[in-house]
Amino acid sequence: MNKSDTERIIGILSEFDYIETDIEKDADLLIINTCSIRQLSADKAYSKLGVWGKWKKSNPNLKIAICGCVAQQDKEKVRKRAPYIDLIFGTHNIYELPELIKKIEDNEKVCAITNKPFVCNQNDFKIIRKKSVNAWIPIIEGCNNFCTYCVVPFTRGRERSRYPDEIIQEAKNILNEGFKEITLLGQNVDSYGKDLNDKNITLANLLRELNKIDGEFRIRFVTSYPSDITDDLINAVDECEKVCKYFHIPMQSGNSRILKEMNRHYTKEQYYEIVSKIRNRFPDVAITSDFIAGFPGETEQEFQDTLDAIDELELDYSNTAAYSPREFTKAGKMVDKFLPEDVKYERLERLNEKNRQACLKSNEKFIGKELKVLVEDKTEKDGIITLNSRADNNKIVHFVDNSLNVGDFANVKITKAQTWCLYGEPVV
Ligand code: SAH
Ligand code: SF4
């Protein structure tokens, strides 16, 4: 979501004749788009601001701005820690940037943080997309779930879905520009439409509409909340040939007591049922997940349930993190149940090791199989061009071919598997 916001910010700035530079020291305007999902991400933002603040002394024309979740959540703290900042703007204020930029250009110090989402047709604003093959389209922002560890509902507000017409128009524009893959984004992408009071506006129906657009391209959607995956959504994925057979469904913990403490609305058994339903329907599907190690009060046995779940569910890949207490959240107040840092990080190590084994095992299943891939990038070494591509099920596949270009689709027979990627040969 942050990457997509950044593309929108760069698009707006381009209207002001700003051009992007990779050399931070050359910039007249530096903006940091922050994430506060874990303390580590927030700390990184503050340390970057410290460096930039020093540059301001030698370059008084330099403007510094901060946006994203740290800005939204911590505006007072940001002001105190980095008083030299010119602009602080929140997650709901991106589309006000044209006015905000004018103000800081007139040397005003500006803080624009609202809790009320800015209502606009997002297609009225230019977007400069970073990649040339895959484009992200946010379809729902915010979250209503209030998982006890998570700060997102406090920084991004309640769920707001965009209207299908606006999304379909954005998708058509993107495809006309030559993109070959669109990824629909949402904190809970499968909650799409619930706030719009029209029972026909669902993720399943949106996929069906997007699938009708002409041309060779593919569609992905992330992130799915386990208990919001409906049979209709699974049917839509099945019916729509352009929709990838890939689901990212964070489980967070393999233990039902911990899931309840996390305020996740499903049990371990219900999660297992969803996974088996999807696997039965799509034999080559990849299912990925997120897990948190060391949630307050998690026992060794409860953590073991998470490791077992990765094995039993044959998960293809998982994002992992040690629990990080966040301000405003319910778990952040469970101080007497916090686990020692060394216990959390030792569990994270074991979780990562389990994930590595699971990934390799999942990748090995594809040896000898044929996958349809989209070429994302090329690398050349010693005169040999390797294509870096992604299969429908999100697996990374490297292969050698001189006739294909970035943005081309190809069928590849998998010959070798490593932990994080596959290797293959083009099928002619
Ligand atoms: N909406 C998605 C997740 C969004 S946040 C979902 O419901 O699954 C992305 C991931 O960050 C989460 O899946 C979780 O694993 C991790 N995360 C969120 N808050 C965290 C915290 N306080 N400590 C550690 N990891 C956290
Ligand atoms: Fe955070 Fe839970 Fe919402 Fe995901 S569903 S964004 S983890 S509160």
CSV table of C-alpha atoms and ligand atoms in Angstrom, one decimal:
chain,number,residue,atom,x,y,z
A,1,MET,CA,0.0,0.0,0.0
A,2,ASN,CA,2.9,2.4,0.8
A,3,LYS,CA,4.5,1.7,-2.6
A,4,SER,CA,1.3,2.5,-4.3
A,5,ASP,CA,0.9,5.7,-2.2
A,6,THR,CA,4.5,6.6,-3.2
A,7,GLU,CA,3.6,6.2,-6.9
A,8,ARG,CA,0.7,8.6,-6.4
A,9,ILE,CA,2.9,11.1,-4.6
A,10,ILE,CA,5.5,11.0,-7.4
A,11,GLY,CA,2.7,11.5,-9.9
A,12,ILE,CA,1.4,14.6,-8.1
A,13,LEU,CA,4.9,16.0,-7.8
A,14,SER,CA,5.6,15.6,-11.5
A,15,GLU,CA,2.9,18.2,-12.1
A,16,PHE,CA,5.1,20.6,-10.2
A,17,ASP,CA,8.1,20.0,-12.5
A,18,TYR,CA,9.8,18.0,-9.8
A,19,ILE,CA,11.8,15.1,-11.2
A,20,GLU,CA,12.9,12.1,-9.3
A,21,THR,CA,16.5,11.5,-8.5
A,22,ASP,CA,18.2,8.5,-7.1
A,23,ILE,CA,20.9,10.7,-5.5
A,24,GLU,CA,19.3,11.9,-2.3
A,25,LYS,CA,21.9,14.7,-1.8
A,26,ASP,CA,20.9,16.3,-5.1
A,27,ALA,CA,17.2,16.7,-4.2
A,28,ASP,CA,15.5,20.0,-3.4
A,29,LEU,CA,12.6,18.1,-1.8
A,30,LEU,CA,13.0,14.9,0.2
A,31,ILE,CA,9.9,13.0,1.3
A,32,ILE,CA,9.9,9.9,3.5
A,33,ASN,CA,6.9,7.7,3.3
A,34,THR,CA,6.8,5.7,6.5
A,35,CYS,CA,5.4,2.5,7.9
A,36,SER,CA,4.7,1.9,11.6
A,37,ILE,CA,3.7,-1.7,11.5
A,38,ARG,CA,6.7,-2.5,13.7
A,39,GLN,CA,9.0,-0.4,15.8
A,40,LEU,CA,11.9,-1.2,13.5
A,41,SER,CA,10.2,0.5,10.5
A,42,ALA,CA,9.5,3.6,12.6
A,43,ASP,CA,13.1,3.7,13.9
A,44,LYS,CA,14.4,3.5,10.4
A,45,ALA,CA,12.4,6.6,9.4
A,46,TYR,CA,13.7,8.6,12.3
A,47,SER,CA,17.3,7.7,11.6
A,48,LYS,CA,16.9,8.8,8.0
A,49,LEU,CA,15.3,12.1,9.1
A,50,GLY,CA,18.3,12.7,11.3
A,51,VAL,CA,20.7,12.4,8.3
A,52,TRP,CA,18.6,14.7,6.2
A,53,GLY,CA,18.3,17.3,9.0
A,54,LYS,CA,22.1,17.7,8.9
A,55,TRP,CA,22.0,18.3,5.1
A,56,LYS,CA,19.6,21.2,5.7
A,57,LYS,CA,22.5,23.1,7.4
A,58,SER,CA,24.6,23.1,4.2
A,59,ASN,CA,21.6,23.4,1.9
A,60,PRO,CA,19.0,25.9,3.4
A,61,ASN,CA,16.8,25.5,0.3
A,62,LEU,CA,16.2,21.8,1.0
A,63,LYS,CA,12.6,20.9,2.0
A,64,ILE,CA,12.0,17.8,4.0
A,65,ALA,CA,8.6,16.1,4.3
A,66,ILE,CA,7.3,13.0,6.1
A,67,CYS,CA,4.1,11.1,5.3
A,68,GLY,CA,2.6,7.7,5.9
A,69,CYS,CA,1.7,5.9,9.1
A,70,VAL,CA,4.4,7.4,11.4
A,71,ALA,CA,3.3,10.9,10.4
A,72,GLN,CA,-0.3,10.0,10.9
A,73,GLN,CA,0.2,8.5,14.3
A,74,ASP,CA,3.1,10.5,15.7
A,75,LYS,CA,2.9,14.1,14.5
A,76,GLU,CA,3.8,15.6,17.9
A,77,LYS,CA,6.7,13.2,18.3
A,78,VAL,CA,7.9,13.9,14.7
A,79,ARG,CA,7.8,17.7,15.4
A,80,LYS,CA,9.8,17.2,18.6
A,81,ARG,CA,12.4,14.9,17.1
A,82,ALA,CA,12.8,16.7,13.8
A,83,PRO,CA,11.7,20.3,14.2
A,84,TYR,CA,13.4,21.2,10.9
A,85,ILE,CA,10.8,19.3,8.9
A,86,ASP,CA,8.8,21.5,6.5
A,87,LEU,CA,5.8,19.2,5.8
A,88,ILE,CA,4.1,16.5,7.8
A,89,PHE,CA,1.1,15.0,6.0
A,90,GLY,CA,-1.0,12.0,6.9
A,91,THR,CA,-2.3,8.9,5.1
A,92,HIS,CA,-5.6,10.8,4.3
A,93,ASN,CA,-3.9,13.9,3.0
A,94,ILE,CA,-2.0,12.7,-0.1
A,95,TYR,CA,-4.5,14.2,-2.5
A,96,GLU,CA,-4.1,17.6,-0.9
A,97,LEU,CA,-0.4,17.6,-1.8
A,98,PRO,CA,-0.8,20.2,-4.6
A,99,GLU,CA,-1.8,22.9,-2.0
A,100,LEU,CA,0.6,21.6,0.6
A,101,ILE,CA,3.6,21.8,-1.8
A,102,LYS,CA,2.7,25.4,-2.7
A,103,LYS,CA,2.7,26.3,0.9
A,104,ILE,CA,6.1,24.9,1.7
A,105,GLU,CA,7.5,26.5,-1.5
A,106,ASP,CA,6.4,29.8,0.1
A,107,ASN,CA,8.5,28.8,3.2
A,108,GLU,CA,5.5,27.9,5.4
A,109,LYS,CA,5.9,25.0,7.9
A,110,VAL,CA,2.9,22.7,7.3
A,111,CYS,CA,1.3,19.9,9.2
A,112,ALA,CA,-1.7,18.3,7.5
A,113,ILE,CA,-3.1,15.4,9.4
A,114,THR,CA,-6.8,14.6,9.2
A,115,ASN,CA,-8.6,11.5,10.5
A,116,LYS,CA,-11.3,11.9,7.9
A,117,PRO,CA,-10.5,10.2,4.5
A,118,PHE,CA,-10.2,12.6,1.6
A,119,VAL,CA,-13.0,11.8,-0.9
A,120,CYS,CA,-11.9,12.1,-4.5
A,121,ASN,CA,-11.8,10.3,-7.8
A,122,GLN,CA,-8.3,9.0,-7.6
A,123,ASN,CA,-8.1,8.8,-11.4
A,124,ASP,CA,-8.0,12.6,-11.5
A,125,PHE,CA,-4.5,12.5,-10.2
A,126,LYS,CA,-1.5,11.4,-12.2
A,127,ILE,CA,0.4,8.2,-11.0
A,128,ILE,CA,4.0,7.5,-11.9
A,129,ARG,CA,4.4,3.8,-11.6
A,130,LYS,CA,7.8,2.4,-10.6
A,131,LYS,CA,7.7,-0.8,-12.5
A,132,SER,CA,6.8,-1.5,-16.1
A,133,VAL,CA,5.2,-4.9,-15.8
A,134,ASN,CA,3.1,-5.0,-12.7
A,135,ALA,CA,0.9,-2.1,-11.5
A,136,TRP,CA,-0.8,-1.9,-8.1
A,137,ILE,CA,-4.4,-0.6,-7.8
A,138,PRO,CA,-5.7,0.1,-4.3
A,139,ILE,CA,-9.3,-1.0,-4.2
A,140,ILE,CA,-10.0,-0.7,-0.5
A,141,GLU,CA,-8.2,1.2,2.2
A,142,GLY,CA,-8.3,1.0,6.0
A,143,CYS,CA,-9.3,-1.8,8.2
A,144,ASN,CA,-12.2,-2.6,10.6
A,145,ASN,CA,-10.7,-5.7,12.2
A,146,PHE,CA,-8.7,-4.3,15.1
A,147,CYS,CA,-6.4,-7.3,15.5
A,148,THR,CA,-5.0,-6.6,19.0
A,149,TYR,CA,-1.4,-6.3,17.8
A,150,CYS,CA,-2.0,-4.1,14.8
A,151,VAL,CA,-1.8,-0.3,14.4
A,152,VAL,CA,-3.3,-0.2,10.9
A,153,PRO,CA,-6.9,0.7,11.9
A,154,PHE,CA,-5.4,3.7,13.9
A,155,THR,CA,-3.2,4.9,11.0
A,156,ARG,CA,-5.4,4.1,8.0
A,157,GLY,CA,-8.9,4.5,9.4
A,158,ARG,CA,-12.0,2.4,8.7
A,159,GLU,CA,-12.6,0.4,5.4
A,160,ARG,CA,-13.4,2.5,2.4
A,161,SER,CA,-13.9,0.9,-1.0
A,162,ARG,CA,-13.5,2.6,-4.3
A,163,TYR,CA,-16.3,2.3,-6.8
A,164,PRO,CA,-15.9,-0.4,-9.4
A,165,ASP,CA,-16.2,2.0,-12.4
A,166,GLU,CA,-13.2,4.0,-11.1
A,167,ILE,CA,-11.1,0.9,-10.6
A,168,ILE,CA,-12.0,-0.6,-14.0
A,169,GLN,CA,-11.1,2.7,-15.7
A,170,GLU,CA,-7.8,2.8,-13.8
A,171,ALA,CA,-7.1,-0.8,-14.9
A,172,LYS,CA,-7.9,0.1,-18.6
A,173,ASN,CA,-5.5,3.0,-18.4
A,174,ILE,CA,-2.8,0.9,-17.0
A,175,LEU,CA,-3.2,-1.8,-19.6
A,176,ASN,CA,-3.2,0.8,-22.4
A,177,GLU,CA,0.2,2.0,-21.0
A,178,GLY,CA,1.5,-1.5,-21.6
A,179,PHE,CA,1.4,-3.1,-18.1
A,180,LYS,CA,0.8,-6.9,-18.1
A,181,GLU,CA,-0.3,-7.5,-14.5
A,182,ILE,CA,-2.5,-5.7,-12.1
A,183,THR,CA,-2.5,-6.3,-8.4
A,184,LEU,CA,-5.6,-5.2,-6.5
A,185,LEU,CA,-4.6,-4.0,-3.1
A,186,GLY,CA,-6.3,-3.8,0.3
A,187,GLN,CA,-5.5,-4.5,3.9
A,188,ASN,CA,-8.5,-6.9,3.6
A,189,VAL,CA,-9.0,-7.1,-0.1
A,190,ASP,CA,-11.8,-9.6,0.3
A,191,SER,CA,-13.8,-7.1,2.4
A,192,TYR,CA,-14.0,-5.1,-0.8
A,193,GLY,CA,-17.5,-3.5,-1.3
A,194,LYS,CA,-18.9,-4.2,2.2
A,195,ASP,CA,-19.1,-0.5,3.0
A,196,LEU,CA,-20.8,0.4,-0.3
A,197,ASN,CA,-24.2,-1.1,0.6
A,198,ASP,CA,-24.7,-2.8,-2.8
A,199,LYS,CA,-24.6,-6.6,-2.5
A,200,ASN,CA,-23.3,-6.9,-6.1
A,201,ILE,CA,-20.1,-5.0,-5.3
A,202,THR,CA,-17.8,-7.7,-4.2
A,203,LEU,CA,-14.2,-8.7,-5.0
A,204,ALA,CA,-15.5,-11.7,-6.9
A,205,ASN,CA,-17.6,-9.5,-9.2
A,206,LEU,CA,-14.8,-7.0,-9.6
A,207,LEU,CA,-12.5,-9.9,-10.7
A,208,ARG,CA,-15.2,-11.0,-13.2
A,209,GLU,CA,-15.5,-7.5,-14.6
A,210,LEU,CA,-11.7,-7.0,-14.9
A,211,ASN,CA,-11.4,-10.4,-16.5
A,212,LYS,CA,-13.6,-9.2,-19.4
A,213,ILE,CA,-11.1,-6.5,-20.4
A,214,ASP,CA,-9.4,-7.5,-23.7
A,215,GLY,CA,-5.7,-8.4,-24.0
A,216,GLU,CA,-3.2,-10.7,-22.5
A,217,PHE,CA,-2.6,-9.7,-18.9
A,218,ARG,CA,-3.1,-11.1,-15.4
A,219,ILE,CA,-4.8,-10.1,-12.2
A,220,ARG,CA,-3.7,-10.6,-8.6
A,221,PHE,CA,-5.2,-9.5,-5.3
A,222,VAL,CA,-3.7,-9.1,-1.8
A,223,THR,CA,-4.2,-9.4,1.2
A,224,SER,CA,-7.0,-11.9,2.0
A,225,TYR,CA,-8.4,-12.2,5.4
A,226,PRO,CA,-9.0,-15.9,6.0
A,227,SER,CA,-12.6,-15.9,7.1
A,228,ASP,CA,-13.6,-13.4,4.4
A,229,ILE,CA,-12.7,-15.7,1.5
A,230,THR,CA,-16.2,-16.7,0.2
A,231,ASP,CA,-17.1,-19.6,-2.1
A,232,ASP,CA,-18.1,-17.0,-4.6
A,233,LEU,CA,-14.6,-15.6,-4.5
A,234,ILE,CA,-13.1,-19.0,-5.1
A,235,ASN,CA,-15.5,-19.6,-7.9
A,236,ALA,CA,-14.6,-16.3,-9.5
A,237,VAL,CA,-10.8,-17.2,-9.3
A,238,ASP,CA,-11.7,-20.4,-11.0
A,239,GLU,CA,-13.9,-18.9,-13.7
A,240,CYS,CA,-11.5,-16.0,-14.6
A,241,GLU,CA,-8.6,-17.2,-16.7
A,242,LYS,CA,-6.7,-14.0,-16.1
A,243,VAL,CA,-6.8,-14.2,-12.3
A,244,CYS,CA,-3.7,-15.9,-10.9
A,245,LYS,CA,-4.2,-19.1,-8.8
A,246,TYR,CA,-2.4,-17.6,-5.8
A,247,PHE,CA,-3.7,-16.6,-2.4
A,248,HIS,CA,-1.9,-14.6,0.3
A,249,ILE,CA,-3.8,-15.4,3.5
A,250,PRO,CA,-2.0,-14.4,6.7
A,251,MET,CA,-2.7,-16.9,9.5
A,252,GLN,CA,-0.6,-15.1,12.1
A,253,SER,CA,-0.6,-18.0,14.6
A,254,GLY,CA,-1.2,-21.8,14.3
A,255,ASN,CA,-2.9,-21.8,17.8
A,256,SER,CA,-6.6,-21.0,18.4
A,257,ARG,CA,-6.1,-19.5,21.8
A,258,ILE,CA,-3.5,-17.1,20.4
A,259,LEU,CA,-5.7,-16.3,17.5
A,260,LYS,CA,-8.5,-15.4,19.9
A,261,GLU,CA,-6.1,-13.2,21.9
A,262,MET,CA,-5.1,-11.5,18.6
A,263,ASN,CA,-8.9,-10.9,17.9
A,264,ARG,CA,-8.6,-12.9,14.6
A,265,HIS,CA,-12.1,-14.1,13.6
A,266,TYR,CA,-11.2,-17.7,12.9
A,267,THR,CA,-9.8,-20.8,14.6
A,268,LYS,CA,-6.9,-22.9,13.5
A,269,GLU,CA,-9.4,-25.5,12.3
A,270,GLN,CA,-11.3,-22.9,10.2
A,271,TYR,CA,-8.1,-21.8,8.6
A,272,TYR,CA,-7.2,-25.4,7.8
A,273,GLU,CA,-10.6,-25.8,6.1
A,274,ILE,CA,-10.1,-22.7,3.9
A,275,VAL,CA,-6.7,-23.9,2.8
A,276,SER,CA,-7.9,-27.4,2.0
A,277,LYS,CA,-10.9,-26.0,0.0
A,278,ILE,CA,-8.5,-23.8,-2.1
A,279,ARG,CA,-6.0,-26.6,-2.6
A,280,ASN,CA,-8.7,-29.1,-3.7
A,281,ARG,CA,-9.9,-26.6,-6.3
A,282,PHE,CA,-6.6,-25.5,-7.7
A,283,PRO,CA,-3.9,-28.2,-7.7
A,284,ASP,CA,-0.9,-25.9,-8.6
A,285,VAL,CA,-2.0,-23.0,-6.3
A,286,ALA,CA,0.5,-21.3,-4.0
A,287,ILE,CA,-0.8,-20.2,-0.6
A,288,THR,CA,1.4,-17.8,1.4
A,289,SER,CA,0.9,-16.5,4.9
A,290,ASP,CA,2.2,-14.1,7.6
A,291,PHE,CA,3.1,-15.2,11.1
A,292,ILE,CA,4.1,-13.4,14.3
A,293,ALA,CA,6.5,-15.0,16.7
A,294,GLY,CA,6.3,-14.3,20.4
A,295,PHE,CA,2.8,-12.6,20.8
A,296,PRO,CA,2.3,-11.7,24.5
A,297,GLY,CA,1.7,-14.8,26.6
A,298,GLU,CA,2.5,-17.2,23.8
A,299,THR,CA,3.8,-20.5,25.3
A,300,GLU,CA,6.4,-22.7,23.7
A,301,GLN,CA,3.7,-25.3,22.9
A,302,GLU,CA,1.5,-22.6,21.3
A,303,PHE,CA,4.5,-21.4,19.2
A,304,GLN,CA,5.1,-25.1,18.2
A,305,ASP,CA,1.6,-25.1,16.8
A,306,THR,CA,2.6,-22.4,14.4
A,307,LEU,CA,5.6,-24.4,13.2
A,308,ASP,CA,3.4,-27.5,12.8
A,309,ALA,CA,0.8,-25.4,10.8
A,310,ILE,CA,3.4,-24.4,8.2
A,311,ASP,CA,4.3,-28.1,7.7
A,312,GLU,CA,0.7,-29.5,7.8
A,313,LEU,CA,-0.7,-26.8,5.5
A,314,GLU,CA,2.3,-27.1,3.2
A,315,LEU,CA,2.5,-23.3,3.0
A,316,ASP,CA,4.5,-22.1,0.1
A,317,TYR,CA,6.0,-19.1,1.8
A,318,SER,CA,5.5,-16.9,4.9
A,319,ASN,CA,6.4,-13.4,5.9
A,320,THR,CA,7.6,-13.6,9.5
A,321,ALA,CA,8.1,-11.1,12.3
A,322,ALA,CA,8.8,-10.9,16.0
A,323,TYR,CA,5.9,-9.3,17.9
A,324,SER,CA,6.5,-5.6,18.2
A,325,PRO,CA,4.3,-3.7,20.8
A,326,ARG,CA,2.4,-0.8,19.1
A,327,GLU,CA,0.9,2.3,20.6
A,328,PHE,CA,-2.9,2.4,20.9
A,329,THR,CA,-3.3,-1.3,20.4
A,330,LYS,CA,-4.8,-3.7,22.9
A,331,ALA,CA,-1.8,-6.1,22.9
A,332,GLY,CA,0.6,-3.2,23.3
A,333,LYS,CA,-1.0,-2.8,26.8
A,334,MET,CA,-0.5,-6.5,27.8
A,335,VAL,CA,2.9,-5.5,29.3
A,336,ASP,CA,2.9,-8.2,32.0
A,337,LYS,CA,2.6,-10.9,29.3
A,338,PHE,CA,5.4,-9.5,27.1
A,339,LEU,CA,8.0,-12.2,26.3
A,340,PRO,CA,11.7,-11.4,26.8
A,341,GLU,CA,13.3,-10.2,23.6
A,342,ASP,CA,15.7,-13.2,23.4
A,343,VAL,CA,12.8,-15.6,23.5
A,344,LYS,CA,10.9,-13.7,20.8
A,345,TYR,CA,14.0,-13.6,18.5
A,346,GLU,CA,14.9,-17.2,19.1
A,347,ARG,CA,11.4,-18.2,18.1
A,348,LEU,CA,11.6,-15.9,15.0
A,349,GLU,CA,14.9,-17.8,14.1
A,350,ARG,CA,13.1,-21.1,14.3
A,351,LEU,CA,10.1,-19.7,12.3
A,352,ASN,CA,12.4,-18.5,9.6
A,353,GLU,CA,14.2,-21.9,9.4
A,354,LYS,CA,10.8,-23.6,9.1
A,355,ASN,CA,9.8,-21.2,6.4
A,356,ARG,CA,13.0,-21.8,4.5
A,357,GLN,CA,12.4,-25.6,4.6
A,358,ALA,CA,8.7,-25.2,3.6
A,359,CYS,CA,9.7,-22.9,0.6
A,360,LEU,CA,12.2,-25.4,-0.7
A,361,LYS,CA,9.8,-28.3,-0.3
A,362,SER,CA,7.1,-26.3,-2.1
A,363,ASN,CA,9.5,-25.3,-4.9
A,364,GLU,CA,10.7,-28.9,-5.4
A,365,LYS,CA,7.1,-30.0,-6.1
A,366,PHE,CA,7.3,-28.0,-9.4
A,367,ILE,CA,10.4,-29.8,-10.8
A,368,GLY,CA,9.3,-31.3,-14.1
A,369,LYS,CA,6.1,-29.2,-14.3
A,370,GLU,CA,5.3,-26.5,-16.8
A,371,LEU,CA,4.5,-23.0,-15.5
A,372,LYS,CA,3.2,-20.0,-17.4
A,373,VAL,CA,5.4,-17.1,-16.5
A,374,LEU,CA,5.6,-13.3,-17.1
A,375,VAL,CA,9.1,-11.9,-17.7
A,376,GLU,CA,9.7,-9.0,-15.3
A,377,ASP,CA,13.4,-8.3,-15.7
A,378,LYS,CA,16.6,-9.3,-17.6
A,379,THR,CA,20.1,-9.7,-16.2
A,380,GLU,CA,23.2,-10.3,-18.3
A,381,LYS,CA,26.4,-12.1,-17.1
A,382,ASP,CA,29.3,-13.2,-19.3
A,383,GLY,CA,27.1,-12.6,-22.4
A,384,ILE,CA,24.3,-14.9,-21.2
A,385,ILE,CA,20.9,-13.2,-20.7
A,386,THR,CA,18.8,-14.6,-17.9
A,387,LEU,CA,15.2,-13.8,-17.7
A,388,ASN,CA,13.7,-13.2,-14.3
A,389,SER,CA,10.0,-14.0,-14.3
A,390,ARG,CA,7.1,-14.8,-12.1
A,391,ALA,CA,4.7,-17.7,-12.5
A,392,ASP,CA,1.0,-17.4,-12.1
A,393,ASN,CA,1.3,-18.8,-8.6
A,394,ASN,CA,3.8,-16.1,-7.7
A,395,LYS,CA,6.9,-18.3,-7.8
A,396,ILE,CA,10.1,-16.6,-9.2
A,397,VAL,CA,11.4,-18.5,-12.2
A,398,HIS,CA,14.8,-17.8,-13.9
A,399,PHE,CA,15.5,-19.1,-17.4
A,400,VAL,CA,17.7,-18.3,-20.4
A,401,ASP,CA,16.1,-17.2,-23.6
A,402,ASN,CA,17.3,-14.7,-26.2
A,403,SER,CA,14.0,-14.1,-28.0
A,404,LEU,CA,11.9,-12.9,-25.2
A,405,ASN,CA,11.5,-9.4,-23.7
A,406,VAL,CA,10.3,-7.9,-20.4
A,407,GLY,CA,6.5,-8.1,-20.4
A,408,ASP,CA,6.3,-11.3,-22.5
A,409,PHE,CA,4.5,-14.4,-21.3
A,410,ALA,CA,6.2,-17.8,-21.8
A,411,ASN,CA,5.8,-21.4,-20.8
A,412,VAL,CA,8.7,-22.8,-18.8
A,413,LYS,CA,9.5,-26.3,-17.8
A,414,ILE,CA,11.0,-26.3,-14.3
A,415,THR,CA,14.3,-28.1,-14.0
A,416,LYS,CA,15.7,-27.0,-10.7
A,417,ALA,CA,14.5,-25.7,-7.4
A,418,GLN,CA,16.2,-23.6,-4.7
A,419,THR,CA,14.8,-22.1,-1.5
A,420,TRP,CA,13.5,-18.8,-3.0
A,421,CYS,CA,13.3,-19.5,-6.7
A,422,LEU,CA,12.9,-22.0,-9.6
A,423,TYR,CA,15.0,-22.5,-12.7
A,424,GLY,CA,13.7,-23.8,-16.0
A,425,GLU,CA,13.8,-24.0,-19.8
A,426,PRO,CA,11.4,-22.4,-22.2
A,427,VAL,CA,8.9,-24.7,-23.8
A,428,VAL,CA,8.8,-24.2,-27.6
B,1,SAH,N1,-4.2,-7.1,6.8
B,1,SAH,C1,-3.3,-8.1,6.8
B,1,SAH,C2,-1.9,-7.7,7.3
B,1,SAH,C3,-1.4,-6.3,7.3
B,1,SAH,S1,-0.1,-5.9,8.3
B,1,SAH,C4,-3.8,-9.2,7.6
B,1,SAH,O1,-4.8,-9.1,8.3
B,1,SAH,O2,-3.3,-10.3,7.6
B,1,SAH,C5,1.2,-7.0,7.6
B,1,SAH,C6,1.7,-8.0,8.6
B,1,SAH,O3,2.5,-7.3,9.6
B,1,SAH,C7,0.7,-8.7,9.4
B,1,SAH,O4,0.2,-9.8,8.7
B,1,SAH,C8,1.5,-9.2,10.6
B,1,SAH,O5,2.0,-10.5,10.5
B,1,SAH,C9,2.6,-8.1,10.8
B,1,SAH,N2,2.3,-7.3,11.9
B,1,SAH,C10,1.4,-6.4,12.1
B,1,SAH,N3,1.5,-5.8,13.3
B,1,SAH,C11,2.5,-6.4,13.9
B,1,SAH,C12,3.2,-6.2,15.2
B,1,SAH,N4,2.7,-5.4,16.1
B,1,SAH,N5,4.3,-7.0,15.5
B,1,SAH,C13,4.8,-7.8,14.6
B,1,SAH,N6,4.2,-8.0,13.3
B,1,SAH,C14,3.1,-7.3,13.0
B,2,SF4,FE1,-4.1,-5.1,10.9
B,2,SF4,FE2,-5.7,-7.1,11.4
B,2,SF4,FE3,-6.5,-5.1,9.9
B,2,SF4,FE4,-4.7,-6.9,9.0
B,2,SF4,S1,-6.8,-7.3,9.5
B,2,SF4,S2,-4.6,-4.6,8.8
B,2,SF4,S3,-3.6,-7.3,10.8
B,2,SF4,S4,-6.0,-5.0,12.1
